[in-house]
Amino acid sequence: MKYIIAIAGLVAVFAMTYFASNDRSRIRYRPLAQMIILQIVLAFLLLNTTLGETLIRGFTSVFEALLAYAAEGVNFVFGGIMNEGTTSQFFLMVLMPIVVISALIGILQYLKILPFIIRYIGLALSKVNGMGKLESYNAVASAILGQSEVFISVKKQIGMLPERRLYTLCASAMSTVSMSIVGAYMTMIEPRYVVTALVLNLFGGFIIASILNPYRVSKEEDILEVQKERKQSFFEMLGEYIMDGFRVAITVAAMLIGFVALIALINGLFGSLFGITFQQILGYIFSPFAFLMGVPWKEAVEAGNIMATKMVANEFVAMLDLSTMTKEGALSARTIGIVSVFLVSFANFSSIGIISGAVKGLHEEQGNTVARFGLRLLYGATLVSVLSATVAGLFL
């Protein structure tokens, strides 16, 4: 039965993407078929094989070690507040490690290791996805550098890009997550779902963009110019990346305070006036999508509630809700896995502002263009998350 529902879910995703396409005649089906098959094969390898389990365990152990090292620094600064038995440590245990991981990314950038990896994985992807080198590079770079920072690395080309190519770049940035906060996700949901989502979203972004926003890149246009970073000393660079990581942590904390409080306020108002909370209403709206992703119908409303929270607020708020429901035993293991994969992306309303602001800072006119197609951007990125969760559901 789960395979029939999964097929129905995939058909629904592709139908919603196809009917919203801005040029159906340009859709190229061969690269699409290749990427869909790759997604299914990779999901199987990661979730159902010993090799996948080993790879995920290795990836997870790296981040667990980084989180442990980060705890040393946090414990030193905050005077033992992280001692065992202390509660309510979300800011210290989940957000502060972002500083350490950001610093590590800076070191790998400085040593030219990350640029090499990003460029050549991107070139390999361009042979599969039928898109340009710039689009492929951008997708890999977004998954490592983050949705704002990635545009700085290609700022030489931002002003020259037509709207369709710019859309694909922004869609990649919204469909993936930056490596600096992967460790934070792993403290809230199972690491294997985080890793699976990272891989599936990379291809899912190309699949949805290829249908929703199809175009061809000529050989003359298919160029990649990566901005060289200005010359810095090692410690100057390290200080910059540490402060960048700290700003990300503070920004996430501020947004969580605001969104959690506002959602509680709105829930309270709706509960008093209508006898049903705002999140419960959203849960009913999103429940059919949850069901098509493979969530059992009896849990579809709860899953839909979490999915809606992610889109309206952000993935951190939704992961906290999922963590609470998991502890209470309200959801089955299958539902937890499917919803976890759905949550690992930046597909939410606040990302529209973040991405358009990042582009606007580099090129004002292009930033205004991004703001105009912001809702379409969110629509596509949400479908990427639904697609990845549906494919993952086949093997859970």
Tab-separated table of C-alpha atoms in Angstrom:
chain	number	residue	atom	x	y	z
A	1	MET	CA	0.000	0.000	0.000
A	2	LYS	CA	2.821	2.429	0.863
A	3	TYR	CA	4.218	2.107	-2.669
A	4	ILE	CA	0.851	2.986	-4.227
A	5	ILE	CA	0.586	6.071	-1.982
A	6	ALA	CA	4.199	7.018	-2.786
A	7	ILE	CA	3.530	6.792	-6.529
A	8	ALA	CA	0.400	8.916	-6.053
A	9	GLY	CA	2.500	11.395	-4.085
A	10	LEU	CA	5.153	11.595	-6.808
A	11	VAL	CA	2.477	12.058	-9.480
A	12	ALA	CA	0.891	14.848	-7.398
A	13	VAL	CA	4.259	16.633	-6.957
A	14	PHE	CA	5.073	16.454	-10.662
A	15	ALA	CA	1.539	17.508	-11.630
A	16	MET	CA	1.664	20.579	-9.343
A	17	THR	CA	5.072	21.459	-10.782
A	18	TYR	CA	4.085	20.813	-14.407
A	19	PHE	CA	0.915	22.924	-14.311
A	20	ALA	CA	2.851	25.816	-12.745
A	21	SER	CA	5.648	25.569	-15.349
A	22	ASN	CA	6.387	28.772	-17.238
A	23	ASP	CA	7.355	26.963	-20.470
A	24	ARG	CA	6.331	23.288	-20.725
A	25	SER	CA	7.681	22.970	-24.266
A	26	ARG	CA	11.255	23.411	-22.989
A	27	ILE	CA	11.130	20.639	-20.376
A	28	ARG	CA	13.845	18.042	-21.049
A	29	TYR	CA	12.718	14.646	-19.835
A	30	ARG	CA	15.929	12.634	-20.143
A	31	PRO	CA	17.903	14.568	-17.474
A	32	LEU	CA	14.765	14.540	-15.317
A	33	ALA	CA	14.463	10.753	-15.520
A	34	GLN	CA	18.180	10.369	-14.702
A	35	MET	CA	17.890	12.546	-11.602
A	36	ILE	CA	14.712	10.863	-10.350
A	37	ILE	CA	16.363	7.438	-10.682
A	38	LEU	CA	19.454	8.796	-8.889
A	39	GLN	CA	17.288	10.112	-6.056
A	40	ILE	CA	15.603	6.736	-5.581
A	41	VAL	CA	18.913	4.828	-5.731
A	42	LEU	CA	20.597	7.188	-3.254
A	43	ALA	CA	17.634	7.047	-0.858
A	44	PHE	CA	17.803	3.244	-0.940
A	45	LEU	CA	21.573	3.225	-0.366
A	46	LEU	CA	21.412	5.679	2.528
A	47	LEU	CA	18.392	4.234	4.315
A	48	ASN	CA	18.459	0.510	3.518
A	49	THR	CA	22.053	-0.663	3.104
A	50	THR	CA	25.065	-1.306	5.297
A	51	LEU	CA	27.149	0.989	3.083
A	52	GLY	CA	24.681	3.838	3.623
A	53	GLU	CA	24.577	3.200	7.347
A	54	THR	CA	28.388	3.275	7.478
A	55	LEU	CA	28.590	6.527	5.508
A	56	ILE	CA	25.973	8.195	7.688
A	57	ARG	CA	27.659	6.943	10.858
A	58	GLY	CA	30.978	8.384	9.662
A	59	PHE	CA	29.401	11.728	8.753
A	60	THR	CA	27.559	11.836	12.073
A	61	SER	CA	30.652	10.986	14.116
A	62	VAL	CA	32.472	13.989	12.592
A	63	PHE	CA	29.691	16.335	13.691
A	64	GLU	CA	29.378	14.679	17.093
A	65	ALA	CA	33.090	15.300	17.643
A	66	LEU	CA	32.720	18.924	16.520
A	67	LEU	CA	29.779	19.406	18.893
A	68	ALA	CA	31.846	17.949	21.740
A	69	TYR	CA	34.716	20.332	20.995
A	70	ALA	CA	32.244	23.209	20.759
A	71	ALA	CA	30.866	22.243	24.177
A	72	GLU	CA	34.350	22.748	25.632
A	73	GLY	CA	34.420	26.327	24.408
A	74	VAL	CA	30.858	27.078	25.507
A	75	ASN	CA	31.438	25.489	28.901
A	76	PHE	CA	34.550	27.618	29.418
A	77	VAL	CA	32.733	30.880	28.597
A	78	PHE	CA	29.502	30.136	30.441
A	79	GLY	CA	31.137	28.788	33.585
A	80	GLY	CA	29.873	25.226	33.810
A	81	ILE	CA	26.273	25.998	32.891
A	82	MET	CA	26.317	22.983	30.561
A	83	ASN	CA	26.900	20.529	33.396
A	84	GLU	CA	24.817	17.378	33.318
A	85	GLY	CA	21.343	17.827	34.680
A	86	THR	CA	20.963	21.440	33.592
A	87	THR	CA	17.876	21.970	31.470
A	88	SER	CA	16.827	24.547	28.891
A	89	GLN	CA	20.171	24.755	27.106
A	90	PHE	CA	18.960	25.100	23.514
A	91	PHE	CA	20.954	28.265	22.845
A	92	LEU	CA	24.165	26.830	24.311
A	93	MET	CA	23.994	23.235	23.088
A	94	VAL	CA	22.328	23.694	19.687
A	95	LEU	CA	23.086	27.204	18.448
A	96	MET	CA	26.508	28.040	19.877
A	97	PRO	CA	28.260	25.112	18.097
A	98	ILE	CA	27.417	26.933	14.838
A	99	VAL	CA	30.329	29.255	15.721
A	100	VAL	CA	32.844	26.377	15.734
A	101	ILE	CA	31.538	24.783	12.524
A	102	SER	CA	31.575	28.181	10.791
A	103	ALA	CA	35.225	28.605	11.832
A	104	LEU	CA	36.070	25.168	10.401
A	105	ILE	CA	34.397	26.082	7.098
A	106	GLY	CA	36.520	29.237	7.035
A	107	ILE	CA	39.718	27.208	7.531
A	108	LEU	CA	38.763	24.796	4.719
A	109	GLN	CA	38.015	27.799	2.489
A	110	TYR	CA	41.344	29.413	3.354
A	111	LEU	CA	43.229	26.199	2.520
A	112	LYS	CA	41.413	26.058	-0.873
A	113	ILE	CA	39.956	22.644	-0.027
A	114	LEU	CA	36.267	23.636	-0.157
A	115	PRO	CA	36.494	25.636	-3.419
A	116	PHE	CA	38.111	22.605	-5.081
A	117	ILE	CA	35.422	20.210	-3.797
A	118	ILE	CA	32.538	22.547	-4.686
A	119	ARG	CA	33.802	23.296	-8.192
A	120	TYR	CA	34.426	19.700	-9.251
A	121	ILE	CA	31.307	18.189	-7.680
A	122	GLY	CA	29.396	20.963	-9.447
A	123	LEU	CA	31.020	20.125	-12.774
A	124	ALA	CA	30.142	16.441	-12.325
A	125	LEU	CA	26.522	17.360	-11.510
A	126	SER	CA	26.248	19.510	-14.647
A	127	LYS	CA	26.825	16.367	-16.742
A	128	VAL	CA	23.759	14.756	-15.155
A	129	ASN	CA	21.259	17.563	-14.657
A	130	GLY	CA	21.442	19.151	-18.119
A	131	MET	CA	21.947	22.608	-16.617
A	132	GLY	CA	24.828	25.058	-16.707
A	133	LYS	CA	28.073	24.942	-14.736
A	134	LEU	CA	27.012	27.985	-12.720
A	135	GLU	CA	23.741	26.370	-11.590
A	136	SER	CA	25.515	23.149	-10.588
A	137	TYR	CA	28.285	24.979	-8.737
A	138	ASN	CA	25.717	27.139	-6.947
A	139	ALA	CA	23.712	24.139	-5.720
A	140	VAL	CA	26.759	22.487	-4.140
A	141	ALA	CA	28.061	25.788	-2.761
A	142	SER	CA	24.647	26.580	-1.213
A	143	ALA	CA	24.738	23.282	0.687
A	144	ILE	CA	28.121	24.188	2.182
A	145	LEU	CA	28.393	27.965	2.392
A	146	GLY	CA	24.755	28.937	3.037
A	147	GLN	CA	21.955	30.734	1.236
A	148	SER	CA	23.393	34.247	1.644
A	149	GLU	CA	27.124	33.614	1.346
A	150	VAL	CA	26.848	31.592	-1.876
A	151	PHE	CA	25.839	34.655	-3.918
A	152	ILE	CA	29.002	36.482	-2.902
A	153	SER	CA	31.098	33.754	-4.540
A	154	VAL	CA	29.364	34.305	-7.923
A	155	LYS	CA	28.727	38.037	-7.667
A	156	LYS	CA	30.625	38.751	-10.927
A	157	GLN	CA	27.814	37.053	-12.863
A	158	ILE	CA	24.762	38.098	-10.812
A	159	GLY	CA	24.090	41.278	-12.789
A	160	MET	CA	24.308	39.510	-16.175
A	161	LEU	CA	21.921	36.633	-15.438
A	162	PRO	CA	18.475	36.425	-17.049
A	163	GLU	CA	15.542	35.949	-14.683
A	164	ARG	CA	15.211	32.205	-15.302
A	165	ARG	CA	18.816	31.423	-14.394
A	166	LEU	CA	18.598	33.711	-11.364
A	167	TYR	CA	15.487	31.813	-10.239
A	168	THR	CA	17.349	28.483	-10.363
A	169	LEU	CA	20.228	29.876	-8.305
A	170	CYS	CA	17.821	31.195	-5.651
A	171	ALA	CA	15.795	27.964	-5.688
A	172	SER	CA	18.948	25.959	-4.938
A	173	ALA	CA	19.773	28.283	-2.037
A	174	MET	CA	16.297	27.842	-0.546
A	175	SER	CA	16.080	24.070	-1.121
A	176	THR	CA	19.323	23.194	0.679
A	177	VAL	CA	20.800	24.045	4.081
A	178	SER	CA	24.243	25.339	5.001
A	179	MET	CA	26.791	22.981	6.519
A	180	SER	CA	27.297	25.340	9.474
A	181	ILE	CA	23.885	24.466	10.940
A	182	VAL	CA	23.776	20.755	10.078
A	183	GLY	CA	25.200	19.959	13.532
A	184	ALA	CA	22.346	21.919	15.123
A	185	TYR	CA	19.796	19.875	13.165
A	186	MET	CA	21.446	16.634	14.286
A	187	THR	CA	20.799	17.505	17.926
A	188	MET	CA	17.054	17.751	17.245
A	189	ILE	CA	16.312	15.007	14.693
A	190	GLU	CA	17.994	11.732	13.736
A	191	PRO	CA	21.264	12.358	11.829
A	192	ARG	CA	20.454	9.791	9.141
A	193	TYR	CA	17.420	11.815	8.085
A	194	VAL	CA	19.500	14.992	7.961
A	195	VAL	CA	22.108	13.366	5.694
A	196	THR	CA	19.434	11.768	3.496
A	197	ALA	CA	17.643	15.099	3.067
A	198	LEU	CA	20.889	16.896	2.176
A	199	VAL	CA	21.571	14.466	-0.665
A	200	LEU	CA	17.995	14.188	-1.954
A	201	ASN	CA	17.390	17.949	-1.886
A	202	LEU	CA	20.447	18.553	-4.036
A	203	PHE	CA	18.889	16.573	-6.888
A	204	GLY	CA	15.315	17.517	-5.978
A	205	GLY	CA	16.128	21.184	-6.485
A	206	PHE	CA	17.258	20.492	-10.052
A	207	ILE	CA	14.256	18.242	-10.757
A	208	ILE	CA	11.645	20.792	-9.667
A	209	ALA	CA	13.475	23.746	-11.273
A	210	SER	CA	13.805	21.807	-14.554
A	211	ILE	CA	10.009	21.478	-14.748
A	212	LEU	CA	8.900	24.725	-13.103
A	213	ASN	CA	11.500	26.928	-14.793
A	214	PRO	CA	12.939	25.148	-17.859
A	215	TYR	CA	15.517	26.774	-20.133
A	216	ARG	CA	18.638	25.948	-22.107
A	217	VAL	CA	22.080	27.408	-21.497
A	218	SER	CA	24.127	27.977	-24.665
A	219	LYS	CA	27.837	27.145	-24.784
A	220	GLU	CA	28.632	30.857	-24.858
A	221	GLU	CA	26.584	31.441	-21.677
A	222	ASP	CA	27.844	28.322	-19.888
A	223	ILE	CA	30.655	29.962	-17.950
A	224	LEU	CA	31.556	29.966	-14.278
A	225	GLU	CA	33.429	32.855	-12.674
A	226	VAL	CA	33.993	32.360	-8.983
A	227	GLN	CA	34.882	35.470	-7.015
A	228	LYS	CA	38.346	35.196	-5.497
A	229	GLU	CA	38.388	36.060	-1.827
A	230	ARG	CA	40.444	39.086	-0.879
A	231	LYS	CA	43.851	38.392	0.591
A	232	GLN	CA	43.658	37.953	4.361
A	233	SER	CA	45.919	36.619	7.043
A	234	PHE	CA	44.852	33.332	8.595
A	235	PHE	CA	43.752	34.888	11.887
A	236	GLU	CA	41.909	37.732	10.171
A	237	MET	CA	39.923	35.149	8.185
A	238	LEU	CA	39.333	33.015	11.280
A	239	GLY	CA	38.012	35.953	13.270
A	240	GLU	CA	35.643	36.853	10.427
A	241	TYR	CA	34.177	33.352	10.161
A	242	ILE	CA	33.829	33.025	13.940
A	243	MET	CA	31.875	36.293	14.056
A	244	ASP	CA	29.785	35.185	11.058
A	245	GLY	CA	28.901	31.979	12.901
A	246	PHE	CA	28.019	33.946	16.035
A	247	ARG	CA	25.764	36.282	14.024
A	248	VAL	CA	23.954	33.271	12.518
A	249	ALA	CA	23.414	31.776	15.994
A	250	ILE	CA	22.097	35.072	17.390
A	251	THR	CA	19.848	35.594	14.351
A	252	VAL	CA	18.348	32.106	14.698
A	253	ALA	CA	17.821	32.658	18.433
A	254	ALA	CA	16.081	36.005	17.818
A	255	MET	CA	13.834	34.527	15.142
A	256	LEU	CA	12.939	31.598	17.384
A	257	ILE	CA	11.981	33.919	20.248
A	258	GLY	CA	9.813	35.994	17.915
A	259	PHE	CA	8.174	33.155	15.984
A	260	VAL	CA	7.520	30.860	18.951
A	261	ALA	CA	5.996	33.729	20.930
A	262	LEU	CA	3.851	34.922	17.996
A	263	ILE	CA	2.612	31.412	17.211
A	264	ALA	CA	1.699	30.945	20.893
A	265	LEU	CA	-0.155	34.290	20.822
A	266	ILE	CA	-2.044	33.433	17.613
A	267	ASN	CA	-2.863	29.945	18.938
A	268	GLY	CA	-4.219	31.522	22.114
A	269	LEU	CA	-6.413	33.976	20.167
A	270	PHE	CA	-7.758	31.286	17.838
A	271	GLY	CA	-8.377	28.957	20.785
A	272	SER	CA	-10.353	31.625	22.652
A	273	LEU	CA	-12.371	32.752	19.619
A	274	PHE	CA	-12.913	29.528	17.664
A	275	GLY	CA	-12.051	26.684	20.043
A	276	ILE	CA	-9.273	25.477	17.704
A	277	THR	CA	-5.671	26.673	17.461
A	278	PHE	CA	-4.116	28.246	14.381
A	279	GLN	CA	-1.630	25.373	14.110
A	280	GLN	CA	-4.440	22.811	14.181
A	281	ILE	CA	-6.116	24.609	11.264
A	282	LEU	CA	-2.844	24.541	9.330
A	283	GLY	CA	-2.483	20.867	10.213
A	284	TYR	CA	-5.793	20.092	8.507
A	285	ILE	CA	-4.768	22.114	5.426
A	286	PHE	CA	-1.430	20.308	5.079
A	287	SER	CA	-2.678	16.828	6.089
A	288	PRO	CA	-3.402	15.653	2.481
A	289	PHE	CA	0.190	16.498	1.519
A	290	ALA	CA	1.490	14.616	4.551
A	291	PHE	CA	-0.621	11.594	3.569
A	292	LEU	CA	0.709	11.648	-0.016
A	293	MET	CA	4.250	11.777	1.367
A	294	GLY	CA	3.545	8.442	3.079
A	295	VAL	CA	2.382	9.508	6.555
A	296	PRO	CA	-0.402	7.246	7.909
A	297	TRP	CA	-3.770	9.059	7.729
A	298	LYS	CA	-4.321	8.912	11.498
A	299	GLU	CA	-1.119	10.968	11.975
A	300	ALA	CA	-1.537	13.229	8.937
A	301	VAL	CA	-2.953	16.214	10.847
A	302	GLU	CA	-0.110	16.218	13.404
A	303	ALA	CA	2.445	15.871	10.585
A	304	GLY	CA	0.706	18.595	8.570
A	305	ASN	CA	0.854	20.841	11.632
A	306	ILE	CA	4.661	20.493	11.793
A	307	MET	CA	5.034	20.981	8.025
A	308	ALA	CA	2.977	24.181	8.124
A	309	THR	CA	4.946	25.486	11.103
A	310	LYS	CA	8.162	25.022	9.130
A	311	MET	CA	6.816	27.042	6.195
A	312	VAL	CA	5.210	29.820	8.246
A	313	ALA	CA	7.983	30.119	10.870
A	314	ASN	CA	11.176	28.131	10.154
A	315	GLU	CA	12.632	24.639	10.358
A	316	PHE	CA	14.003	25.114	13.896
A	317	VAL	CA	10.557	25.847	15.354
A	318	ALA	CA	9.125	22.850	13.482
A	319	MET	CA	11.969	20.569	14.643
A	320	LEU	CA	11.317	21.581	18.246
A	321	ASP	CA	7.627	20.644	17.796
A	322	LEU	CA	8.621	17.330	16.188
A	323	SER	CA	11.044	16.628	19.035
A	324	THR	CA	8.261	17.239	21.583
A	325	MET	CA	5.831	14.931	19.747
A	326	THR	CA	8.534	12.273	19.437
A	327	LYS	CA	9.172	12.314	23.188
A	328	GLU	CA	5.446	12.065	23.845
A	329	GLY	CA	5.172	9.042	21.511
A	330	ALA	CA	2.529	10.808	19.406
A	331	LEU	CA	4.064	9.798	16.072
A	332	SER	CA	5.236	6.506	14.579
A	333	ALA	CA	8.851	5.973	13.513
A	334	ARG	CA	7.833	6.116	9.828
A	335	THR	CA	6.095	9.473	10.253
A	336	ILE	CA	9.055	10.895	12.198
A	337	GLY	CA	11.419	9.871	9.384
A	338	ILE	CA	9.292	11.330	6.570
A	339	VAL	CA	8.607	14.615	8.376
A	340	SER	CA	12.272	14.913	9.421
A	341	VAL	CA	13.413	14.738	5.784
A	342	PHE	CA	10.786	17.347	4.851
A	343	LEU	CA	12.067	19.771	7.487
A	344	VAL	CA	15.705	19.882	6.341
A	345	SER	CA	15.587	22.895	4.009
A	346	PHE	CA	15.241	26.672	4.099
A	347	ALA	CA	11.801	26.630	2.417
A	348	ASN	CA	9.932	29.207	4.513
A	349	PHE	CA	8.642	32.765	4.170
A	350	SER	CA	11.574	34.369	5.993
A	351	SER	CA	14.007	32.886	3.442
A	352	ILE	CA	12.406	34.998	0.706
A	353	GLY	CA	13.593	38.110	2.530
A	354	ILE	CA	17.012	36.646	3.321
A	355	ILE	CA	17.741	35.606	-0.287
A	356	SER	CA	16.344	38.728	-1.952
A	357	GLY	CA	18.276	40.854	0.580
A	358	ALA	CA	21.517	38.969	-0.143
A	359	VAL	CA	21.137	39.449	-3.900
A	360	LYS	CA	20.033	43.079	-3.492
A	361	GLY	CA	23.200	43.781	-1.518
A	362	LEU	CA	25.218	42.722	-4.590
A	363	HIS	CA	22.947	44.044	-7.356
A	364	GLU	CA	19.891	46.132	-6.514
A	365	GLU	CA	17.903	45.471	-9.690
A	366	GLN	CA	18.404	41.702	-9.481
A	367	GLY	CA	17.422	41.802	-5.798
A	368	ASN	CA	14.111	43.408	-6.792
A	369	THR	CA	13.644	40.675	-9.412
A	370	VAL	CA	14.110	37.988	-6.728
A	371	ALA	CA	11.573	39.722	-4.469
A	372	ARG	CA	9.013	39.661	-7.324
A	373	PHE	CA	9.233	35.884	-7.801
A	374	GLY	CA	9.588	35.199	-4.056
A	375	LEU	CA	6.326	33.277	-3.622
A	376	ARG	CA	7.057	31.158	-6.706
A	377	LEU	CA	10.455	30.466	-5.180
A	378	LEU	CA	8.858	29.246	-1.945
A	379	TYR	CA	6.354	27.136	-3.920
A	380	GLY	CA	9.156	25.354	-5.770
A	381	ALA	CA	11.347	24.853	-2.692
A	382	THR	CA	8.404	23.405	-0.743
A	383	LEU	CA	7.759	20.935	-3.577
A	384	VAL	CA	11.445	19.923	-3.376
A	385	SER	CA	10.950	19.091	0.320
A	386	VAL	CA	7.757	17.131	-0.447
A	387	LEU	CA	9.545	15.217	-3.226
A	388	SER	CA	12.520	14.310	-1.003
A	389	ALA	CA	10.248	13.186	1.850
A	390	THR	CA	8.118	11.095	-0.523
A	391	VAL	CA	11.172	9.345	-2.004
A	392	ALA	CA	12.581	8.725	1.489
A	393	GLY	CA	9.208	7.323	2.550
A	394	LEU	CA	9.617	4.516	0.005
A	395	PHE	CA	12.390	3.038	2.183
A	396	LEU	CA	11.131	3.747	5.696
